[in-house]
Every structure is written in structure tokens, then in C-alpha cells.
């Protein structure tokens, strides 16, 4: 496996930058400059794909970053992360959980709260490079009540990826890289 896992479209102060093993592309570094062949973790902006897209002031071209991410992951393997109800999933004809598309991609829905996030945050990941969902690393489910509401979070907190989730994604990429090397 490569020395560091490329993570695209991270926040300038992302938790990925605090965890060894990641090669982070924030706005300054520009994810579109990534030209490697290693599996990636992509967190493209979701605001133009969300239920509240009408309230966004983002340029329309920002929507293409998610499509570019999907195309890249289909070529090199990896993960694209977006809200579970993002319109991106419809656009790319994302397979259902445990089903596979012609690119070898599948999807998985989870709650980021189970990875230490502040509140409930249902998320879907599109994964290319696993042979089945049984290859996903184990995770701990949290059953305690949620203490905070999403509305009370800062903009940075709303888009934050917790260290626990960063590490879980790293384990998925390791498995994808292992599968890739066996081909």
C-alpha cells in the first residue's frame, strides 16, 4: 500500500491532518491536481446536491467536483462521502447497499454519531474496490442519546470528519489497496 492515503476536498483545519497516514488536499492544495493511481477518500462539497441547494451561494461549477470525485474513485478505487439523501446518488445511479455496479462500486449508509460526531448525521459512502460489505472494518455503534442538535453546530463542525471516522476510512482504503494488489 502507498505510504499515505490521498484525502480530497478536506477543510483547512481537518482532523485528517491530525492523523498520520493521510495526504490531504484542501482548497489551497486543490484536489483537482491529484494525478495518482492510489485509492482515495473524497469529500466533495455537498451543498449543491442537498435538499437546501436553493439557499446556497456556491458557484454552479462546484457541483462538478462530486462528479469528478466519482469518476476518479471508479478509476482508482476508494470512497466518496456525501449525505445519505444527496441527489448525487441519484445522478450517478449509485447501487443500493451491498449491491454492485459495473464499476465494482457499492454503497453503505451509516450514522456519523457512531464515530464520535456531535449529533446524528446520516451519511452514505460509495466504495469502489471491496469485494463485499463483509470486508468493511468493524465499528462501534453508540446507543446513548444525542446531546446536540445539528442546527447548533458551527459551519466547521457541520462538515467535520471525526478522527474515528478518518481511521475507519483508512482501514477501508487499506482493504481496497490489498484487493487491488491481488488483481
CSV table of C-alpha atoms in Angstrom, one decimal, residues 64-151:
chain,number,residue,atom,x,y,z
A,64,UNK,CA,-18.9,19.1,-10.9
A,65,UNK,CA,-16.5,18.4,-8.0
A,66,UNK,CA,-18.6,15.5,-6.8
A,67,UNK,CA,-19.0,14.0,-10.3
A,68,UNK,CA,-15.2,14.3,-10.8
A,69,UNK,CA,-14.7,12.5,-7.5
A,70,UNK,CA,-17.0,9.6,-8.5
A,71,UNK,CA,-15.2,9.3,-11.8
A,72,UNK,CA,-11.8,9.2,-10.0
A,73,UNK,CA,-12.9,6.6,-7.5
A,74,UNK,CA,-14.3,4.5,-10.3
A,75,UNK,CA,-10.9,4.6,-12.0
A,76,UNK,CA,-8.5,4.1,-9.0
A,77,UNK,CA,-10.7,2.8,-6.2
A,78,UNK,CA,-11.7,4.5,-2.9
A,79,UNK,CA,-14.5,6.2,-1.2
A,80,UNK,CA,-16.8,9.2,-2.0
A,81,UNK,CA,-18.7,10.5,1.1
A,82,UNK,CA,-21.9,12.6,0.9
A,83,UNK,CA,-25.1,12.9,2.9
A,84,UNK,CA,-27.3,9.8,2.6
A,85,UNK,CA,-30.0,11.8,0.8
A,86,UNK,CA,-27.7,13.7,-1.5
A,87,UNK,CA,-29.0,14.0,-5.1
A,88,UNK,CA,-25.6,12.9,-6.2
A,89,UNK,CA,-26.5,9.3,-5.6
A,90,UNK,CA,-29.5,9.5,-8.0
A,91,UNK,CA,-27.3,11.3,-10.6
A,92,UNK,CA,-24.7,8.5,-10.6
A,93,UNK,CA,-27.2,5.7,-10.3
A,94,UNK,CA,-25.5,4.6,-7.1
A,95,UNK,CA,-26.1,1.0,-6.3
A,96,UNK,CA,-28.0,0.1,-3.2
A,97,UNK,CA,-26.3,-1.1,0.0
A,98,UNK,CA,-24.5,-4.3,-0.8
A,99,UNK,CA,-25.3,-4.2,-4.5
A,100,UNK,CA,-22.6,-3.6,-7.0
A,101,UNK,CA,-22.5,-1.5,-10.2
A,102,UNK,CA,-20.4,-2.2,-13.4
A,103,UNK,CA,-17.5,-0.3,-11.8
A,104,UNK,CA,-17.3,-2.6,-8.8
A,105,UNK,CA,-18.8,0.1,-6.6
A,106,UNK,CA,-21.3,-0.4,-3.8
A,107,UNK,CA,-22.7,1.9,-1.1
A,108,UNK,CA,-23.1,1.9,2.6
A,109,UNK,CA,-25.2,4.1,4.9
A,110,UNK,CA,-24.2,4.9,8.5
A,111,UNK,CA,-24.6,7.5,11.2
A,112,UNK,CA,-21.5,9.6,11.9
A,113,UNK,CA,-22.7,9.8,15.5
A,114,UNK,CA,-21.4,6.2,15.8
A,115,UNK,CA,-17.9,7.6,15.0
A,116,UNK,CA,-17.9,10.4,17.6
A,117,UNK,CA,-19.8,13.1,15.7
A,118,UNK,CA,-21.7,15.6,17.8
A,119,UNK,CA,-25.2,14.6,16.7
A,120,UNK,CA,-26.9,12.3,14.3
A,121,UNK,CA,-25.6,12.7,10.7
A,122,UNK,CA,-26.7,10.0,8.3
A,123,UNK,CA,-24.1,9.5,5.6
A,124,UNK,CA,-23.7,7.4,2.5
A,125,UNK,CA,-20.4,6.3,1.1
A,126,UNK,CA,-19.8,5.0,-2.4
A,127,UNK,CA,-16.9,2.5,-2.3
A,128,UNK,CA,-15.1,1.0,-5.2
A,129,UNK,CA,-12.6,-1.8,-4.6
A,130,UNK,CA,-14.3,-4.0,-2.0
A,131,UNK,CA,-15.5,-7.5,-2.9
A,132,UNK,CA,-18.3,-7.4,-0.4
A,133,UNK,CA,-19.5,-5.3,2.6
A,134,UNK,CA,-18.2,-8.0,4.9
A,135,UNK,CA,-14.8,-6.5,4.2
A,136,UNK,CA,-15.7,-3.3,6.0
A,137,UNK,CA,-13.8,-2.8,9.2
A,138,UNK,CA,-15.9,-3.3,12.3
A,139,UNK,CA,-17.2,-0.2,14.1
A,140,UNK,CA,-18.8,0.5,17.4
A,141,UNK,CA,-22.4,1.6,17.5
A,142,UNK,CA,-23.4,4.2,20.1
A,143,UNK,CA,-26.7,3.9,21.8
A,144,UNK,CA,-26.6,6.9,24.1
A,145,UNK,CA,-29.0,9.8,23.4
A,146,UNK,CA,-27.8,12.6,21.2
A,147,UNK,CA,-26.9,15.7,23.2
A,148,UNK,CA,-26.6,18.3,20.5
A,149,UNK,CA,-28.8,19.4,17.5
A,150,UNK,CA,-27.3,19.9,14.1
A,151,UNK,CA,-28.7,23.4,13.9
